[in-house]
Structures are given as C-alpha cells and as structure tokens.
Amino acid sequence: MKPLALIMLAAAVAPGQIAPTLKGAYEGIFRIGAALNPAQFEERDPRGNPIIAAQFDTISPENALKWGSIHPRVDGYNFEPADRYVAFGEKHKMFIVGHCLVWHSQTPRWVFENENGEPLTREGLLERMRDHIRTVVGRYKGRIGGWDVVNEALNEDGSMRQSPWYRIIGEDYLLKAFQFAHEADPRAELYYNDYSLENEAKRKGAVELIRKLKAAGAAISGVGLQGHDKMDWPTARQEAETIEAFAALGVKVHITELDIDVLPRTTRQNTADISATAAGTAQSNPYTAGLPEEMQQALARRYAELFEVFVQHRNTVSRVTFWGVTDGDSWLNNFPTRGRTNYPLLFDREGKPKPAFAAVVQKAKTN
Ligand code: G3I
C-alpha cells in the first residue's frame, strides 16, 4: 500500500468504531494486546477505554501486579487494583496476563531481609517467594491465563544478573519460581520475560537458561521478548533469528511490551534497564510540537517491517502486546530521559490511529 493510502485509511477511522480493528485483522494469527494503567482498567480514561474495548483481545498490567504494588508490606497485600484489572479483562472477554512474579526491580527491600534488616537465608527467601506466588497466582487461578514468572534475569552479555534473588538463592531460583507458579495454577501459561534478547550474546544466555529450565522439568510454555525497539534496532533479521532460536526449543514466543522509540538516543546502550537514565538537552526532545509527517511514515514502515516478521512466524508467535495504548500513556515519555514527547505507539495523544496503525492492520492482510 502507498503511503498516501495508509494516511487516508488512518484518517478515515475513529477509535471505538473502527473497522478494521487490530484484533479483527489478527484473528486466527495471534492475539493483540496492550498494557493498561489504573485509569484504564478502572474505566476512567474516556480516550483510552473505547480503543481498548475495540482493538485488543489481551491485556497486561503495566504496574498493578508487580511485587511493590500488590505486596508492599511484609504482612499486607494490596489486591484492589489487581482485582479491578482482572475484572476488566473478564468483562471484555480478554486473555489476561499477569506481570510479573519475580523481578529485581519494583520489589521492596524488605523482601530480601529478615526482621533485623539482615539478608534472608536461601530457605527464608524461598519461603517468601513461595508464599507470594501461591497467594497471588492462587487468587487469580483460572482467570489470569499467563504469567511472566521471572522477569529480566540476564545481563547484556548473557550471564546471570547478580540480583538479590540470584545472590541469596542461587541459579535455581528460576526453577523454584516456575515450580511454585505451576503448583498454584497448573493450567496457567508460564513465561520467562526479558529485553534485548535480539542481541546475540544475551539471546544465547536466554536459550541456555530455557534449555536448562526445560531439562529440569519447569512448566515453561513461552518466552517474552519485551520489544522495546528503536527505529534501527533490532533488524528484521535479528528479530527473525531470535524467534527461531526459541521456536527450536519448543516454546512459544510472546512479544510482550512492544513500542518503538523515535527520539534521539541519550544513552549509549539499547536497553530497557530502568536504571539506565540520562539527562536531556534541547536536541534530545525535537518533536514537542508534533511528529513530522516523514517520521510518521518512517514509523509506519518500521512497524510494518516488524509485523512482517511476526506474521511470518505466526506458528511460534502467539501474542503481540503494546506497552501502552496511546502515545501520551507511554513510559518512553520519561525514559531514559524525563519529560520528553515520544511517539512510540499506534494511537496518538488524542486517541486517533496513526499511519502506523494502518500499516500494522495491512500486514495481517498481505500475509
Ligand atoms: O506509584 C507511584 C506513585 O505513587 C507516585 O505518585 C508516582 C510519582 O512519580 O510514581 C509512581 O510509581 C511509578 C510507577 O511507574 C507507576 O506510575 C514509578 O515511579 C515508575 O518508576 C514506574 O515506572 C514503571 C517501570 O516499569 C518501573 O516499574 C513504568 O510505568 C512501566 O512502564 C515499566 O514497565 C517495565 C516492565 O515492567 C518491565 N520491562 C521494562 C518496562 C519499561 O521499563
């Protein structure tokens, strides 16, 4: 399709009553989803809610199920937001994802300490992990269909991240987490989720990790490629090779947090590591008045390139989830540099579909 036709298709549709829709176009290919914030799953977002209801058949919680949100105190859970998130998904008959059970980030310090503030023993931390997983997965048993069991366990070079989980329990913390999750809901899909797995060194580490987990009997059904992408990274070839590497292990691939950063780099690495932040300059925030048309088209072509790969691998890829609904919702307005104006998603700040929306819909038809 020519760029002009793409613009016309995008302009002709309004959120809420759009035909075609993402989930309609991708029916029978893979699920299409979005990460939701509280205003969205509490139906207080008049711009986002019609889009969510019309466009997506799966949802992820951007923050509500992270340890720090749902289990902020040693003796206290905060279930209300997560309950509302799950109820929202059920109301809209969506496949509901849980994100995430074991992560080094957004996990309170007390998790790793005893009542005297000293590091927990291996047994103590395993007990705490088991209690958390049993409580959270058990509460939503049969309702949350798939869990990111362990998030971001690897370094960029493919070695194990020296997180408190790893240092205190040892490498089998992953196996234990999968065992506890499987015990709590034997029918739930269980995933390992990470970013930058398209880079060879980290991918090799992940392949080895998943091979070992499977050999040890872990009920792992999928790997999540977060997909925090750039305009020039990863290449289509890297993306295809990555999906194929995991397909060869017999696990499904989920694109779990897709977005495309269109702003100039302010850090050296391509990373979604939330500790890698940087100060901004006037040059690093060039599109405060809107995204120029040539950039809109370049973003549409970039989305088309990635979806071409996803669709080609439809037997392995079972879900593509965007990390947010509209550009205004995206974490990339504040990462790696705070207060910028980014354009990483398919819907603009007014909730209107961008040329990239039409490009993604079109890819479902041409394959
Ligand atoms: O909850 C507090 C709120 O009480 C406070 O008023 C507000 C002030 O800034 O901060 C709120 O917490 C923020 C939270 O998002 C909820 O909005 C945290 O500061 C902020 O760090 C947090 O960022 C999230 C980040 O993960 C860290 O958990 C982003 O929204 C979320 O998009 C991002 O998602 C991660 C995935 O979980 C894993 N993969 C990478 C991805 C992007 O970093």
mmCIF file of C-alpha atoms and ligand atoms in Angstrom:
data_model
loop_
_atom_site.group_PDB
_atom_site.id
_atom_site.type_symbol
_atom_site.label_atom_id
_atom_site.label_comp_id
_atom_site.label_asym_id
_atom_site.label_seq_id
_atom_site.Cartn_x
_atom_site.Cartn_y
_atom_site.Cartn_z
ATOM 1 C CA MET A 1 0.000 0.000 0.000
ATOM 2 C CA LYS A 2 1.283 3.509 -0.868
ATOM 3 C CA PRO A 3 1.961 5.990 1.988
ATOM 4 C CA LEU A 4 -0.929 8.247 0.903
ATOM 5 C CA ALA A 5 -3.375 5.354 1.037
ATOM 6 C CA LEU A 6 -2.105 4.496 4.518
ATOM 7 C CA ILE A 7 -2.692 8.062 5.703
ATOM 8 C CA MET A 8 -6.210 8.040 4.269
ATOM 9 C CA LEU A 9 -7.025 4.730 5.924
ATOM 10 C CA ALA A 10 -5.747 6.036 9.270
ATOM 11 C CA ALA A 11 -7.617 9.329 8.924
ATOM 12 C CA ALA A 12 -10.885 7.663 7.971
ATOM 13 C CA VAL A 13 -11.221 5.694 11.178
ATOM 14 C CA ALA A 14 -12.066 6.835 14.673
ATOM 15 C CA PRO A 15 -11.266 4.825 17.796
ATOM 16 C CA GLY A 16 -14.127 2.824 19.201
ATOM 17 C CA GLN A 17 -15.941 2.341 15.902
ATOM 18 C CA ILE A 18 -13.012 1.386 13.758
ATOM 19 C CA ALA A 19 -13.209 -1.220 11.055
ATOM 20 C CA PRO A 20 -10.911 -2.961 10.620
ATOM 21 C CA THR A 21 -9.616 -3.368 14.135
ATOM 22 C CA LEU A 22 -6.305 -4.801 15.273
ATOM 23 C CA LYS A 23 -7.897 -7.806 16.950
ATOM 24 C CA GLY A 24 -10.194 -8.355 13.983
ATOM 25 C CA ALA A 25 -7.352 -8.178 11.477
ATOM 26 C CA TYR A 26 -5.185 -10.560 13.519
ATOM 27 C CA GLU A 27 -7.890 -13.040 14.445
ATOM 28 C CA GLY A 28 -6.507 -16.535 13.802
ATOM 29 C CA ILE A 29 -2.939 -15.165 13.532
ATOM 30 C CA PHE A 30 -2.060 -14.138 17.089
ATOM 31 C CA ARG A 31 -3.529 -12.198 19.987
ATOM 32 C CA ILE A 32 -3.059 -8.423 20.068
ATOM 33 C CA GLY A 33 -2.854 -6.624 23.391
ATOM 34 C CA ALA A 34 -1.955 -3.552 25.395
ATOM 35 C CA ALA A 35 -0.574 -2.819 28.848
ATOM 36 C CA LEU A 36 -3.093 -0.907 30.946
ATOM 37 C CA ASN A 37 -2.703 1.720 33.652
ATOM 38 C CA PRO A 38 -5.187 2.088 36.551
ATOM 39 C CA ALA A 39 -7.263 4.803 34.844
ATOM 40 C CA GLN A 40 -7.831 2.376 32.003
ATOM 41 C CA PHE A 41 -8.766 -0.764 33.928
ATOM 42 C CA GLU A 42 -10.933 1.385 36.225
ATOM 43 C CA GLU A 43 -12.666 2.789 33.119
ATOM 44 C CA ARG A 44 -11.748 6.398 33.923
ATOM 45 C CA ASP A 45 -9.946 7.054 30.631
ATOM 46 C CA PRO A 46 -12.508 8.311 28.100
ATOM 47 C CA ARG A 47 -9.863 8.424 25.382
ATOM 48 C CA GLY A 48 -8.248 5.053 26.005
ATOM 49 C CA ASN A 49 -11.204 2.893 27.041
ATOM 50 C CA PRO A 50 -13.060 2.805 23.691
ATOM 51 C CA ILE A 51 -9.778 1.960 21.969
ATOM 52 C CA ILE A 52 -9.032 -0.852 24.398
ATOM 53 C CA ALA A 53 -12.502 -2.364 24.099
ATOM 54 C CA ALA A 54 -12.472 -2.232 20.311
ATOM 55 C CA GLN A 55 -8.901 -3.092 19.451
ATOM 56 C CA PHE A 56 -7.382 -5.609 21.855
ATOM 57 C CA ASP A 57 -8.143 -9.178 22.913
ATOM 58 C CA THR A 58 -5.469 -9.460 25.595
ATOM 59 C CA ILE A 59 -4.248 -7.136 28.350
ATOM 60 C CA SER A 60 -1.235 -6.820 30.638
ATOM 61 C CA PRO A 61 -0.992 -4.722 33.817
ATOM 62 C CA GLU A 62 1.668 -2.032 33.395
ATOM 63 C CA ASN A 63 2.381 -1.942 37.153
ATOM 64 C CA ALA A 64 -0.542 -3.264 39.229
ATOM 65 C CA LEU A 65 0.732 -6.821 39.716
ATOM 66 C CA LYS A 66 4.378 -6.031 40.423
ATOM 67 C CA TRP A 67 5.520 -7.080 43.887
ATOM 68 C CA GLY A 68 5.819 -3.499 45.172
ATOM 69 C CA SER A 69 2.251 -2.732 44.067
ATOM 70 C CA ILE A 70 0.420 -5.856 45.189
ATOM 71 C CA HIS A 71 2.542 -6.868 48.204
ATOM 72 C CA PRO A 72 4.022 -3.638 49.571
ATOM 73 C CA ARG A 73 4.384 -4.772 53.215
ATOM 74 C CA VAL A 74 5.589 -7.994 54.741
ATOM 75 C CA ASP A 75 2.177 -8.677 56.233
ATOM 76 C CA GLY A 76 -0.014 -6.889 53.731
ATOM 77 C CA TYR A 77 -1.301 -7.315 50.199
ATOM 78 C CA ASN A 78 -2.996 -4.611 48.173
ATOM 79 C CA PHE A 79 -5.304 -6.615 45.938
ATOM 80 C CA GLU A 80 -7.872 -3.968 44.952
ATOM 81 C CA PRO A 81 -6.148 -2.596 41.810
ATOM 82 C CA ALA A 82 -5.260 -6.093 40.584
ATOM 83 C CA ASP A 83 -8.811 -7.313 41.277
ATOM 84 C CA ARG A 84 -10.155 -4.465 39.156
ATOM 85 C CA TYR A 85 -7.645 -5.207 36.404
ATOM 86 C CA VAL A 86 -8.733 -8.852 36.241
ATOM 87 C CA ALA A 87 -12.431 -7.930 36.395
ATOM 88 C CA PHE A 88 -11.903 -5.512 33.480
ATOM 89 C CA GLY A 89 -10.336 -8.266 31.391
ATOM 90 C CA GLU A 90 -13.168 -10.664 32.182
ATOM 91 C CA LYS A 91 -15.808 -8.078 31.359
ATOM 92 C CA HIS A 92 -14.247 -7.621 27.933
ATOM 93 C CA LYS A 93 -13.579 -11.360 27.473
ATOM 94 C CA MET A 94 -9.861 -10.826 27.069
ATOM 95 C CA PHE A 95 -6.886 -13.115 27.659
ATOM 96 C CA ILE A 96 -5.470 -11.739 30.906
ATOM 97 C CA VAL A 97 -1.713 -11.656 31.509
ATOM 98 C CA GLY A 98 -0.018 -11.359 34.909
ATOM 99 C CA HIS A 99 3.182 -9.291 35.066
ATOM 100 C CA CYS A 100 5.330 -10.164 36.965
ATOM 101 C CA LEU A 101 6.095 -12.513 39.861
ATOM 102 C CA VAL A 102 9.872 -12.416 40.374
ATOM 103 C CA TRP A 103 11.906 -9.366 39.361
ATOM 104 C CA HIS A 104 14.823 -7.464 40.869
ATOM 105 C CA SER A 105 13.107 -4.116 40.301
ATOM 106 C CA GLN A 106 9.953 -2.683 41.914
ATOM 107 C CA THR A 107 10.464 -5.192 44.716
ATOM 108 C CA PRO A 108 10.637 -3.715 48.215
ATOM 109 C CA ARG A 109 13.882 -4.121 50.141
ATOM 110 C CA TRP A 110 12.170 -5.956 52.995
ATOM 111 C CA VAL A 111 11.579 -8.905 50.676
ATOM 112 C CA PHE A 112 15.255 -9.820 50.955
ATOM 113 C CA GLU A 113 15.716 -9.064 54.658
ATOM 114 C CA ASN A 114 14.724 -10.553 57.998
ATOM 115 C CA GLU A 115 13.077 -8.571 60.800
ATOM 116 C CA ASN A 116 16.526 -7.256 61.879
ATOM 117 C CA GLY A 117 17.322 -5.918 58.423
ATOM 118 C CA GLU A 118 19.837 -8.705 57.747
ATOM 119 C CA PRO A 119 19.876 -10.641 54.452
ATOM 120 C CA LEU A 120 17.497 -13.599 54.441
ATOM 121 C CA THR A 121 18.828 -17.117 54.156
ATOM 122 C CA ARG A 122 18.190 -19.149 50.995
ATOM 123 C CA GLU A 123 15.418 -21.051 52.800
ATOM 124 C CA GLY A 124 13.916 -17.845 54.129
ATOM 125 C CA LEU A 125 13.776 -16.201 50.728
ATOM 126 C CA LEU A 126 12.438 -19.339 49.029
ATOM 127 C CA GLU A 127 9.671 -19.475 51.610
ATOM 128 C CA ARG A 128 8.832 -15.818 50.973
ATOM 129 C CA MET A 129 8.850 -16.320 47.213
ATOM 130 C CA ARG A 130 6.618 -19.358 47.530
ATOM 131 C CA ASP A 131 4.172 -17.555 49.777
ATOM 132 C CA HIS A 132 3.957 -14.600 47.375
ATOM 133 C CA ILE A 133 3.499 -16.739 44.267
ATOM 134 C CA ARG A 134 0.980 -19.054 45.936
ATOM 135 C CA THR A 135 -1.029 -16.095 47.200
ATOM 136 C CA VAL A 136 -1.034 -14.023 44.011
ATOM 137 C CA VAL A 137 -1.299 -16.780 41.391
ATOM 138 C CA GLY A 138 -3.749 -18.667 43.611
ATOM 139 C CA ARG A 139 -6.018 -15.647 43.959
ATOM 140 C CA TYR A 140 -6.423 -15.352 40.178
ATOM 141 C CA LYS A 141 -6.327 -19.074 39.390
ATOM 142 C CA GLY A 142 -8.237 -19.858 36.211
ATOM 143 C CA ARG A 143 -8.681 -16.125 35.491
ATOM 144 C CA ILE A 144 -5.175 -14.905 34.675
ATOM 145 C CA GLY A 145 -4.212 -17.062 31.704
ATOM 146 C CA GLY A 146 -0.464 -16.483 31.572
ATOM 147 C CA TRP A 147 2.225 -15.221 33.945
ATOM 148 C CA ASP A 148 5.597 -13.566 33.473
ATOM 149 C CA VAL A 149 7.110 -15.752 36.179
ATOM 150 C CA VAL A 150 10.632 -14.358 36.072
ATOM 151 C CA ASN A 151 11.466 -11.009 34.544
ATOM 152 C CA GLU A 152 14.916 -9.858 33.378
ATOM 153 C CA ALA A 153 17.242 -12.445 34.975
ATOM 154 C CA LEU A 154 20.071 -11.869 32.475
ATOM 155 C CA ASN A 155 22.827 -9.341 31.854
ATOM 156 C CA GLU A 156 23.534 -7.959 28.373
ATOM 157 C CA ASP A 157 26.374 -10.465 27.907
ATOM 158 C CA GLY A 158 24.084 -13.405 28.626
ATOM 159 C CA SER A 159 25.404 -14.093 32.123
ATOM 160 C CA MET A 160 23.102 -14.249 35.135
ATOM 161 C CA ARG A 161 22.191 -10.892 36.659
ATOM 162 C CA GLN A 162 23.524 -10.674 40.213
ATOM 163 C CA SER A 163 20.108 -9.796 41.632
ATOM 164 C CA PRO A 164 19.237 -10.412 45.277
ATOM 165 C CA TRP A 165 17.254 -13.456 44.084
ATOM 166 C CA TYR A 166 20.353 -14.915 42.467
ATOM 167 C CA ARG A 167 22.778 -13.958 45.228
ATOM 168 C CA ILE A 168 20.666 -15.329 48.064
ATOM 169 C CA ILE A 169 19.015 -18.379 46.492
ATOM 170 C CA GLY A 170 21.362 -19.290 43.646
ATOM 171 C CA GLU A 171 20.624 -20.047 39.993
ATOM 172 C CA ASP A 172 17.781 -22.437 40.796
ATOM 173 C CA TYR A 173 15.629 -19.503 41.929
ATOM 174 C CA LEU A 174 14.128 -19.562 38.445
ATOM 175 C CA LEU A 175 13.267 -23.251 38.580
ATOM 176 C CA LYS A 176 11.694 -22.771 42.010
ATOM 177 C CA ALA A 177 9.638 -19.814 40.806
ATOM 178 C CA PHE A 178 8.275 -21.867 37.906
ATOM 179 C CA GLN A 179 7.522 -24.787 40.238
ATOM 180 C CA PHE A 180 5.649 -22.595 42.707
ATOM 181 C CA ALA A 181 3.652 -20.913 39.925
ATOM 182 C CA HIS A 182 2.746 -24.262 38.365
ATOM 183 C CA GLU A 183 1.629 -25.630 41.738
ATOM 184 C CA ALA A 184 -0.558 -22.580 42.278
ATOM 185 C CA ASP A 185 -2.283 -22.784 38.887
ATOM 186 C CA PRO A 186 -1.382 -25.868 36.832
ATOM 187 C CA ARG A 187 -3.324 -24.591 33.807
ATOM 188 C CA ALA A 188 -1.745 -21.150 33.548
ATOM 189 C CA GLU A 189 0.840 -20.493 30.847
ATOM 190 C CA LEU A 190 4.199 -19.597 32.354
ATOM 191 C CA TYR A 191 6.763 -17.338 30.680
ATOM 192 C CA TYR A 192 10.312 -16.080 31.036
ATOM 193 C CA ASN A 193 10.335 -12.379 30.016
ATOM 194 C CA ASP A 194 13.311 -10.147 29.117
ATOM 195 C CA TYR A 195 14.528 -7.291 26.900
ATOM 196 C CA SER A 196 17.321 -7.139 24.291
ATOM 197 C CA LEU A 197 17.148 -10.877 23.597
ATOM 198 C CA GLU A 198 17.583 -9.951 19.923
ATOM 199 C CA ASN A 199 21.257 -9.277 20.697
ATOM 200 C CA GLU A 200 23.252 -12.445 20.133
ATOM 201 C CA ALA A 201 25.090 -12.682 23.458
ATOM 202 C CA LYS A 202 22.004 -12.163 25.585
ATOM 203 C CA ARG A 203 19.935 -14.431 23.340
ATOM 204 C CA LYS A 204 22.450 -17.244 23.776
ATOM 205 C CA GLY A 205 22.237 -16.825 27.535
ATOM 206 C CA ALA A 206 18.440 -16.991 27.372
ATOM 207 C CA VAL A 207 18.428 -20.047 25.130
ATOM 208 C CA GLU A 208 20.738 -21.811 27.569
ATOM 209 C CA LEU A 209 18.625 -20.724 30.538
ATOM 210 C CA ILE A 210 15.407 -22.010 28.996
ATOM 211 C CA ARG A 211 17.048 -25.236 27.831
ATOM 212 C CA LYS A 212 18.171 -25.885 31.414
ATOM 213 C CA LEU A 213 14.780 -24.983 32.864
ATOM 214 C CA LYS A 214 13.046 -27.386 30.498
ATOM 215 C CA ALA A 215 15.590 -30.121 31.207
ATOM 216 C CA ALA A 216 14.893 -29.682 34.923
ATOM 217 C CA GLY A 217 11.165 -30.111 34.290
ATOM 218 C CA ALA A 218 9.961 -26.496 34.571
ATOM 219 C CA ALA A 219 6.496 -25.946 33.100
ATOM 220 C CA ILE A 220 7.666 -23.067 30.914
ATOM 221 C CA SER A 221 5.468 -22.552 27.883
ATOM 222 C CA GLY A 222 6.796 -19.323 26.424
ATOM 223 C CA VAL A 223 9.430 -16.670 26.273
ATOM 224 C CA GLY A 224 8.537 -12.995 26.289
ATOM 225 C CA LEU A 225 10.522 -10.697 24.021
ATOM 226 C CA GLN A 226 9.736 -7.316 25.533
ATOM 227 C CA GLY A 227 10.208 -5.466 22.235
ATOM 228 C CA HIS A 228 11.296 -2.049 23.454
ATOM 229 C CA ASP A 229 12.564 -1.275 19.988
ATOM 230 C CA LYS A 230 14.293 1.593 18.179
ATOM 231 C CA MET A 231 13.893 2.777 14.608
ATOM 232 C CA ASP A 232 17.084 0.913 13.677
ATOM 233 C CA TRP A 233 17.214 -1.861 16.254
ATOM 234 C CA PRO A 234 16.691 -4.768 16.148
ATOM 235 C CA THR A 235 16.928 -5.537 12.435
ATOM 236 C CA ALA A 236 14.255 -7.723 10.863
ATOM 237 C CA ARG A 237 16.875 -10.428 10.579
ATOM 238 C CA GLN A 238 17.784 -10.257 14.278
ATOM 239 C CA GLU A 239 14.093 -10.430 15.153
ATOM 240 C CA ALA A 240 13.527 -13.476 12.934
ATOM 241 C CA GLU A 241 16.624 -15.284 14.222
ATOM 242 C CA THR A 242 15.555 -14.652 17.797
ATOM 243 C CA ILE A 243 12.056 -16.026 17.300
ATOM 244 C CA GLU A 244 13.502 -19.050 15.502
ATOM 245 C CA ALA A 245 16.041 -19.714 18.270
ATOM 246 C CA PHE A 246 13.238 -20.019 20.833
ATOM 247 C CA ALA A 247 10.945 -21.929 18.475
ATOM 248 C CA ALA A 248 13.712 -24.539 18.235
ATOM 249 C CA LEU A 249 13.422 -25.059 21.999
ATOM 250 C CA GLY A 250 9.733 -25.820 21.653
ATOM 251 C CA VAL A 251 8.426 -22.744 23.455
ATOM 252 C CA LYS A 252 6.045 -20.106 22.154
ATOM 253 C CA VAL A 253 7.183 -16.519 21.670
ATOM 254 C CA HIS A 254 5.207 -13.561 23.006
ATOM 255 C CA ILE A 255 6.064 -10.006 22.066
ATOM 256 C CA THR A 256 5.179 -8.613 25.462
ATOM 257 C CA GLU A 257 5.969 -4.881 25.663
ATOM 258 C CA LEU A 258 6.169 -3.551 22.125
ATOM 259 C CA ASP A 259 6.932 0.096 21.435
ATOM 260 C CA ILE A 260 9.300 1.963 19.111
ATOM 261 C CA ASP A 261 11.327 4.869 20.457
ATOM 262 C CA VAL A 262 11.510 7.612 17.786
ATOM 263 C CA LEU A 263 13.614 10.086 19.788
ATOM 264 C CA PRO A 264 17.388 10.621 19.632
ATOM 265 C CA ARG A 265 19.414 8.319 21.854
ATOM 266 C CA THR A 266 20.544 9.821 25.147
ATOM 267 C CA THR A 267 22.256 6.662 26.439
ATOM 268 C CA ARG A 268 24.862 4.518 24.768
ATOM 269 C CA GLN A 269 23.152 1.174 25.125
ATOM 270 C CA ASN A 270 19.925 -0.134 23.631
ATOM 271 C CA THR A 271 18.414 -1.149 26.884
ATOM 272 C CA ALA A 272 15.137 -1.199 28.749
ATOM 273 C CA ASP A 273 17.050 -1.430 32.029
ATOM 274 C CA ILE A 274 15.156 1.111 34.067
ATOM 275 C CA SER A 275 18.281 2.128 35.978
ATOM 276 C CA ALA A 276 19.921 3.419 32.749
ATOM 277 C CA THR A 277 18.673 7.019 32.775
ATOM 278 C CA ALA A 278 20.192 10.187 31.274
ATOM 279 C CA ALA A 279 19.745 13.958 31.332
ATOM 280 C CA GLY A 280 18.123 15.620 28.323
ATOM 281 C CA THR A 281 19.081 18.531 26.069
ATOM 282 C CA ALA A 282 17.007 20.606 23.653
ATOM 283 C CA GLN A 283 18.248 18.377 20.811
ATOM 284 C CA SER A 284 17.086 15.228 22.575
ATOM 285 C CA ASN A 285 13.426 16.330 22.562
ATOM 286 C CA PRO A 286 12.857 17.557 18.988
ATOM 287 C CA TYR A 287 9.153 16.812 18.403
ATOM 288 C CA THR A 288 7.342 18.692 21.156
ATOM 289 C CA ALA A 289 5.045 20.291 18.555
ATOM 290 C CA GLY A 290 4.158 17.017 16.828
ATOM 291 C CA LEU A 291 5.794 14.225 14.863
ATOM 292 C CA PRO A 292 6.758 15.367 11.341
ATOM 293 C CA GLU A 293 4.977 13.563 8.532
ATOM 294 C CA GLU A 294 8.132 11.883 7.241
ATOM 295 C CA MET A 295 8.728 10.460 10.713
ATOM 296 C CA GLN A 296 5.122 9.214 10.894
ATOM 297 C CA GLN A 297 5.703 7.380 7.644
ATOM 298 C CA ALA A 298 9.079 6.055 8.764
ATOM 299 C CA LEU A 299 7.444 4.742 11.958
ATOM 300 C CA ALA A 300 4.698 3.096 9.901
ATOM 301 C CA ARG A 301 7.315 1.388 7.718
ATOM 302 C CA ARG A 302 9.221 0.271 10.789
ATOM 303 C CA TYR A 303 6.095 -1.251 12.354
ATOM 304 C CA ALA A 304 5.322 -2.952 9.032
ATOM 305 C CA GLU A 305 8.820 -4.416 8.942
ATOM 306 C CA LEU A 306 8.464 -5.904 12.428
ATOM 307 C CA PHE A 307 4.936 -7.229 11.890
ATOM 308 C CA GLU A 308 6.065 -8.846 8.659
ATOM 309 C CA VAL A 309 8.457 -10.943 10.773
ATOM 310 C CA PHE A 310 5.838 -11.653 13.455
ATOM 311 C CA VAL A 311 3.281 -12.788 10.895
ATOM 312 C CA GLN A 312 5.830 -14.935 9.061
ATOM 313 C CA HIS A 313 6.413 -16.678 12.392
ATOM 314 C CA ARG A 314 2.747 -16.957 13.336
ATOM 315 C CA ASN A 315 3.163 -20.633 14.266
ATOM 316 C CA THR A 316 5.535 -19.599 17.049
ATOM 317 C CA VAL A 317 4.329 -16.099 17.941
ATOM 318 C CA SER A 318 1.131 -16.335 19.947
ATOM 319 C CA ARG A 319 0.732 -12.745 21.156
ATOM 320 C CA VAL A 320 1.868 -9.185 20.430
ATOM 321 C CA THR A 321 1.221 -6.722 23.270
ATOM 322 C CA PHE A 322 1.914 -2.981 23.045
ATOM 323 C CA TRP A 323 3.329 -1.299 26.151
ATOM 324 C CA GLY A 324 0.579 1.293 26.438
ATOM 325 C CA VAL A 325 -2.460 2.424 24.463
ATOM 326 C CA THR A 326 -1.804 5.993 23.240
ATOM 327 C CA ASP A 327 1.472 7.889 22.860
ATOM 328 C CA GLY A 328 0.576 10.018 25.878
ATOM 329 C CA ASP A 329 0.483 6.932 28.133
ATOM 330 C CA SER A 330 3.933 5.646 27.259
ATOM 331 C CA TRP A 331 6.752 5.195 29.775
ATOM 332 C CA LEU A 332 9.051 6.390 26.946
ATOM 333 C CA ASN A 333 7.977 9.988 27.622
ATOM 334 C CA ASN A 334 10.055 9.645 30.795
ATOM 335 C CA PHE A 335 12.721 7.089 29.899
ATOM 336 C CA PRO A 336 15.671 7.135 29.609
ATOM 337 C CA THR A 337 15.223 10.908 29.926
ATOM 338 C CA ARG A 338 12.379 12.522 31.838
ATOM 339 C CA GLY A 339 9.841 14.875 30.295
ATOM 340 C CA ARG A 340 10.218 14.226 26.570
ATOM 341 C CA THR A 341 7.479 13.916 23.943
ATOM 342 C CA ASN A 342 7.670 10.475 22.370
ATOM 343 C CA TYR A 343 5.515 8.765 19.721
ATOM 344 C CA PRO A 344 6.098 5.025 20.153
ATOM 345 C CA LEU A 345 2.601 3.506 19.771
ATOM 346 C CA LEU A 346 -0.188 3.171 17.188
ATOM 347 C CA PHE A 347 -2.583 5.792 18.638
ATOM 348 C CA ASP A 348 -1.708 9.467 19.067
ATOM 349 C CA ARG A 349 -2.300 11.652 22.119
ATOM 350 C CA GLU A 350 -5.880 12.296 21.027
ATOM 351 C CA GLY A 351 -6.542 8.596 20.608
ATOM 352 C CA LYS A 352 -6.532 8.768 16.821
ATOM 353 C CA PRO A 353 -4.923 5.931 14.876
ATOM 354 C CA LYS A 354 -1.603 6.894 13.303
ATOM 355 C CA PRO A 355 -0.319 5.768 9.902
ATOM 356 C CA ALA A 356 1.483 3.005 11.834
ATOM 357 C CA PHE A 357 -1.927 1.605 12.838
ATOM 358 C CA ALA A 358 -2.949 1.174 9.221
ATOM 359 C CA ALA A 359 0.443 -0.326 8.384
ATOM 360 C CA VAL A 360 0.034 -2.954 11.105
ATOM 361 C CA VAL A 361 -3.524 -3.816 10.026
ATOM 362 C CA GLN A 362 -2.345 -4.063 6.438
ATOM 363 C CA LYS A 363 0.355 -6.614 7.345
ATOM 364 C CA ALA A 364 -2.297 -9.034 8.565
ATOM 365 C CA LYS A 365 -3.948 -8.936 5.165
ATOM 366 C CA THR A 366 -0.908 -9.302 2.967
ATOM 367 C CA ASN A 367 0.464 -12.420 4.619
HETATM 368 O O1 G3I B 1 3.156 4.587 42.236
HETATM 369 C C1 G3I B 1 3.920 5.790 42.299
HETATM 370 C C2 G3I B 1 3.041 6.923 42.674
HETATM 371 O O2 G3I B 1 2.558 6.708 43.970
HETATM 372 C C3 G3I B 1 3.835 8.228 42.581
HETATM 373 O O3 G3I B 1 2.990 9.309 42.823
HETATM 374 C C4 G3I B 1 4.458 8.392 41.199
HETATM 375 C C5 G3I B 1 5.329 9.621 41.095
HETATM 376 O O4 G3I B 1 6.232 9.514 40.008
HETATM 377 O O5 G3I B 1 5.263 7.267 40.939
HETATM 378 C C6 G3I B 1 4.511 6.063 40.925
HETATM 379 O O6 G3I B 1 5.311 4.984 40.596
HETATM 380 C C7 G3I B 1 5.787 4.925 39.266
HETATM 381 C C8 G3I B 1 5.140 3.734 38.575
HETATM 382 O O7 G3I B 1 5.724 3.553 37.316
HETATM 383 C C9 G3I B 1 3.626 3.909 38.388
HETATM 384 O O8 G3I B 1 3.360 5.017 37.595
HETATM 385 C C10 G3I B 1 7.295 4.756 39.350
HETATM 386 O O9 G3I B 1 7.876 5.948 39.838
HETATM 387 C C11 G3I B 1 7.852 4.448 37.981
HETATM 388 O O10 G3I B 1 9.226 4.107 38.110
HETATM 389 C C12 G3I B 1 7.104 3.262 37.396
HETATM 390 O O11 G3I B 1 7.636 3.016 36.112
HETATM 391 C C13 G3I B 1 7.277 1.782 35.540
HETATM 392 C C14 G3I B 1 8.554 0.941 35.366
HETATM 393 O O12 G3I B 1 8.238 -0.258 34.665
HETATM 394 C C15 G3I B 1 9.151 0.507 36.681
HETATM 395 O O13 G3I B 1 8.306 -0.402 37.328
HETATM 396 C C16 G3I B 1 6.641 2.061 34.209
HETATM 397 O O14 G3I B 1 5.369 2.683 34.447
HETATM 398 C C17 G3I B 1 6.430 0.763 33.437
HETATM 399 O O15 G3I B 1 6.039 1.055 32.133
HETATM 400 C C18 G3I B 1 7.744 -0.007 33.369
HETATM 401 O O16 G3I B 1 7.498 -1.252 32.751
HETATM 402 C C19 G3I B 1 8.657 -2.090 32.573
HETATM 403 C C20 G3I B 1 8.209 -3.526 32.659
HETATM 404 O O17 G3I B 1 7.552 -3.752 33.897
HETATM 405 C C21 G3I B 1 9.384 -4.495 32.505
HETATM 406 N N1 G3I B 1 10.108 -4.214 31.276
HETATM 407 C C22 G3I B 1 10.541 -2.838 31.088
HETATM 408 C C23 G3I B 1 9.327 -1.903 31.205
HETATM 409 C C24 G3I B 1 9.731 -0.483 30.939
HETATM 410 O O18 G3I B 1 10.601 -0.048 31.956
#
